[in-house]
Amino acid sequence: QLQLQESGPGLVKPSETLSLTCTVSGGSISSSSYYWGWIRQPPGKGLEWIGTIYYSGSTYYNPSLKSRVTISVDTSKNQFSLRLSSVTAADTAVYYCGRLGISAYYYKWFDPWGQGILVTVSS
Amino acid sequence: DIQMTQSPSSLSASVGDRVTITCRASQSISSYLNWYQQKPGKAPKLLIYAASSLQSGVPSRFSGSGSGTDFTLTISSLQPEDFATYYCQQSYNTQFTFGPGTNVDIK
């Protein structure tokens, strides 16, 4: 059974860079059938897609975050990572990683998700 | 980008009730619409993909319908474990967006 686990610092200072890693177990991140993504959720608010990556390194980013976001993949470690630069309090959120399944006709959906990690931006 | 809206934003219902949640896209997205359930402190869980396909392991009381801009999620007989927040998400292009969510609580 595929599982995803987020890891990284739970506290980041304003103006610094948030860095998180998602470790995939029970399956290969190099599968041609899937993409991998990051989604976040500020406390008490809704879900916001951050970006998506394919094992080859192709990426897609939320236009509202694109200037600050980098998503990368390390197939040797079965991991993918998120870097978000110049963070502010508005970036405080639970950050989830997820697998993006793709079917015929390019239907796409996130399943499963990691348990999430709360990252607080504060000095 | 494609904006998603949901109605109602919250609803109160009783066990056994039939519940319908609506999701609307700002432009046609064909059937590229997913539904997720999220319980407090937990990650979202996929219920429905491609507007009407039930994810494996999801109870058959959940169903989805719609295409174009208007979609619905129906719970045919609400169970105690269904009290949660429900989100729609469009996957029409590579820029995904979620609806604001509908909170279903106990009447």
Coordinates of C-alpha atoms in Angstrom, one line a residue:
Chain A
Q1 CA 0.0 0.0 0.0
L2 CA 1.4 3.3 -1.1
Q3 CA 2.2 5.8 1.7
L4 CA 3.5 9.3 1.7
Q5 CA 5.2 11.1 4.6
E6 CA 6.0 14.8 4.9
S7 CA 9.1 15.9 6.8
G8 CA 10.8 19.1 7.6
P9 CA 11.0 22.0 10.1
G10 CA 7.8 23.0 11.8
L11 CA 8.9 26.6 12.3
V12 CA 10.4 28.9 9.8
K13 CA 11.4 32.6 10.2
P14 CA 9.8 35.3 8.0
S15 CA 11.8 36.0 4.8
E16 CA 13.5 32.6 5.0
T17 CA 12.9 29.5 2.8
L18 CA 10.5 26.7 3.8
S19 CA 11.8 23.3 2.8
L20 CA 9.8 20.1 3.0
T21 CA 10.4 16.5 1.8
C22 CA 7.8 13.9 0.9
T23 CA 9.0 10.3 1.2
V24 CA 7.1 7.7 -0.8
S25 CA 7.0 4.1 0.4
G26 CA 5.2 1.0 -1.0
G27 CA 5.7 2.1 -4.6
S28 CA 8.1 3.8 -7.0
I29 CA 8.1 7.5 -7.5
S30 CA 9.4 6.7 -11.0
S31 CA 6.2 5.2 -12.2
S32 CA 5.1 6.6 -15.5
S33 CA 1.4 6.5 -14.4
Y34 CA 1.7 9.2 -11.8
Y35 CA 2.7 12.7 -10.9
W36 CA 3.3 14.0 -7.4
G37 CA 2.1 17.2 -5.8
W38 CA 2.0 19.6 -2.9
I39 CA -1.1 21.1 -1.4
R40 CA -1.5 23.4 1.6
Q41 CA -4.2 24.4 4.0
P42 CA -3.9 27.5 6.2
P43 CA -5.4 26.9 9.7
G44 CA -9.2 26.9 9.5
K45 CA -9.2 27.5 5.7
G46 CA -9.5 25.6 2.5
L47 CA -7.1 23.7 0.3
E48 CA -4.6 25.4 -2.1
W49 CA -2.7 23.5 -4.8
I50 CA 1.0 24.5 -4.8
G51 CA 2.5 22.5 -7.6
T52 CA 3.0 19.1 -9.3
I53 CA 6.1 17.2 -10.6
Y54 CA 6.7 14.2 -12.8
Y55 CA 9.6 11.8 -12.1
S56 CA 11.3 13.2 -15.1
G57 CA 11.4 16.6 -13.5
S58 CA 8.6 18.4 -15.4
T59 CA 6.8 20.8 -13.1
Y60 CA 3.6 22.8 -12.9
Y61 CA 3.1 25.6 -10.4
N62 CA 0.3 27.6 -9.0
P63 CA 0.7 31.0 -10.7
S64 CA 0.1 32.8 -7.4
L65 CA 3.2 31.1 -5.9
K66 CA 5.3 30.4 -9.0
S67 CA 7.9 33.1 -8.3
R68 CA 8.7 31.6 -4.9
V69 CA 8.2 27.8 -5.4
T70 CA 10.6 25.1 -6.5
I71 CA 9.5 21.4 -6.5
S72 CA 12.2 18.8 -7.2
V73 CA 12.4 15.0 -7.3
D74 CA 15.1 12.5 -6.1
T75 CA 14.3 9.2 -7.7
S76 CA 17.2 7.5 -5.9
K77 CA 15.6 8.3 -2.6
N78 CA 12.0 7.9 -3.7
Q79 CA 11.4 11.5 -2.5
F80 CA 10.2 14.8 -3.8
S81 CA 10.7 18.1 -2.2
L82 CA 9.2 21.6 -1.9
R83 CA 11.0 24.9 -1.4
L84 CA 9.1 28.1 -0.8
S85 CA 11.2 31.2 -0.5
S86 CA 10.6 34.6 1.2
V87 CA 7.9 33.2 3.5
T88 CA 5.5 35.4 5.5
A89 CA 2.9 34.6 8.1
A90 CA 0.5 34.0 5.2
D91 CA 2.4 30.9 4.4
T92 CA 1.6 29.3 7.7
A93 CA -0.3 26.1 6.9
V94 CA -0.5 22.4 7.0
Y95 CA 1.4 21.2 3.9
Y96 CA 0.3 17.9 2.3
C97 CA 2.0 15.8 -0.3
G98 CA 0.0 13.6 -2.6
R99 CA 0.1 11.3 -5.6
L100 CA -1.6 12.5 -8.7
G101 CA -3.2 9.6 -10.5
I102 CA -3.9 10.0 -14.3
S103 CA -6.3 7.9 -16.2
A104 CA -7.4 7.6 -19.8
Y105 CA -8.6 11.0 -21.2
Y106 CA -6.2 12.6 -18.7
Y107 CA -8.5 12.6 -15.7
K108 CA -6.4 13.4 -12.7
W109 CA -6.9 13.2 -9.0
F110 CA -4.9 13.3 -5.7
D111 CA -4.8 9.9 -3.9
P112 CA -3.4 9.0 -1.5
W113 CA -2.3 12.0 0.6
G114 CA 0.3 12.2 3.3
Q115 CA -0.8 13.0 6.8
G116 CA 0.3 16.6 6.5
I117 CA 2.8 18.7 8.4
L118 CA 2.1 22.1 10.1
V119 CA 4.6 24.8 9.2
T120 CA 4.4 28.0 11.2
V121 CA 6.1 31.1 9.9
S122 CA 7.1 33.2 12.9
S123 CA 10.2 34.9 14.4
Chain B
D1 CA -7.5 30.4 -14.0
I2 CA -10.6 28.4 -13.2
Q3 CA -12.5 29.4 -10.1
M4 CA -14.6 26.9 -8.2
T5 CA -17.6 27.7 -5.9
Q6 CA -19.6 25.5 -3.7
S7 CA -23.0 25.7 -2.1
P8 CA -24.0 25.7 0.6
S9 CA -20.9 26.6 2.6
S10 CA -22.3 24.7 5.5
L11 CA -25.3 22.6 6.2
S12 CA -26.9 20.7 9.2
A13 CA -28.4 17.3 8.6
S14 CA -29.5 14.3 10.5
V15 CA -28.4 10.7 10.2
G16 CA -30.4 9.1 7.4
D17 CA -30.9 12.4 5.5
R18 CA -30.2 12.7 1.8
V19 CA -27.6 15.4 1.3
T20 CA -26.7 17.3 -1.9
I21 CA -23.7 19.6 -2.3
T22 CA -23.2 21.7 -5.4
C23 CA -20.0 22.8 -7.1
R24 CA -19.8 25.2 -10.0
A25 CA -16.8 26.0 -12.2
S26 CA -16.2 29.4 -13.8
Q27 CA -15.8 27.8 -17.2
S28 CA -16.6 24.4 -18.7
I29 CA -14.4 21.7 -17.3
S30 CA -16.1 18.7 -19.0
S31 CA -16.0 16.0 -16.3
Y32 CA -12.6 16.9 -14.8
L33 CA -14.0 17.2 -11.3
N34 CA -13.1 15.4 -8.1
W35 CA -14.7 15.3 -4.7
Y36 CA -12.8 14.9 -1.4
Q37 CA -13.9 14.4 2.2
Q38 CA -11.8 15.9 5.1
K39 CA -12.3 15.2 8.8
P40 CA -10.8 17.5 11.4
G41 CA -7.0 17.0 11.8
K42 CA -6.9 14.5 8.9
A43 CA -5.8 14.6 5.3
P44 CA -8.4 14.9 2.6
K45 CA -9.7 11.6 1.2
L46 CA -10.7 11.0 -2.4
L47 CA -14.4 10.1 -2.9
I48 CA -15.2 10.7 -6.5
Y49 CA -13.1 11.3 -9.6
A50 CA -14.0 12.2 -13.1
A51 CA -17.2 13.7 -11.8
S52 CA -19.0 10.4 -11.2
S53 CA -16.5 7.6 -10.7
L54 CA -16.6 6.2 -7.2
Q55 CA -13.1 5.6 -5.7
S56 CA -12.4 2.1 -4.6
G57 CA -13.4 1.4 -1.1
V58 CA -15.8 4.4 -0.9
P59 CA -19.4 3.5 0.2
S60 CA -22.0 3.4 -2.5
R61 CA -24.1 6.0 -0.7
F62 CA -21.8 8.6 -2.2
S63 CA -22.4 9.6 -5.8
G64 CA -21.4 12.4 -8.1
S65 CA -22.9 13.8 -11.2
G66 CA -22.6 16.7 -13.6
S67 CA -20.5 18.0 -16.5
G68 CA -19.6 21.3 -18.0
T69 CA -19.9 23.8 -15.1
D70 CA -22.3 22.3 -12.7
F71 CA -21.7 19.3 -10.5
T72 CA -23.3 17.7 -7.4
L73 CA -22.1 15.3 -4.7
T74 CA -25.0 13.3 -3.1
I75 CA -24.9 11.3 0.0
S76 CA -28.0 9.1 -0.2
S77 CA -28.4 8.3 3.5
L78 CA -26.1 10.3 5.8
Q79 CA -24.1 8.2 8.3
P80 CA -22.4 9.4 11.5
E81 CA -19.0 9.0 9.9
D82 CA -20.0 11.3 7.1
F83 CA -19.9 14.5 9.1
A84 CA -17.0 16.3 7.6
T85 CA -16.0 19.0 5.1
Y86 CA -16.3 18.3 1.4
Y87 CA -14.2 19.9 -1.3
C88 CA -14.5 19.8 -5.1
Q89 CA -11.4 20.2 -7.2
Q90 CA -11.0 20.7 -11.0
S91 CA -8.3 19.0 -13.0
Y92 CA -9.3 20.3 -16.4
N93 CA -5.8 21.8 -17.0
T94 CA -2.5 21.7 -15.2
Q95 CA -3.5 24.5 -12.8
F96 CA -5.6 22.8 -10.2
T97 CA -8.1 24.6 -8.0
F98 CA -10.3 23.6 -5.1
G99 CA -13.7 24.8 -4.1
P100 CA -14.0 26.6 -0.7
G101 CA -15.5 23.6 1.0
T102 CA -18.9 22.6 2.4
N103 CA -19.1 21.7 6.1
V104 CA -21.7 19.0 7.0
D105 CA -22.5 18.9 10.6
I106 CA -25.1 17.3 12.9
K107 CA -28.5 18.9 13.2

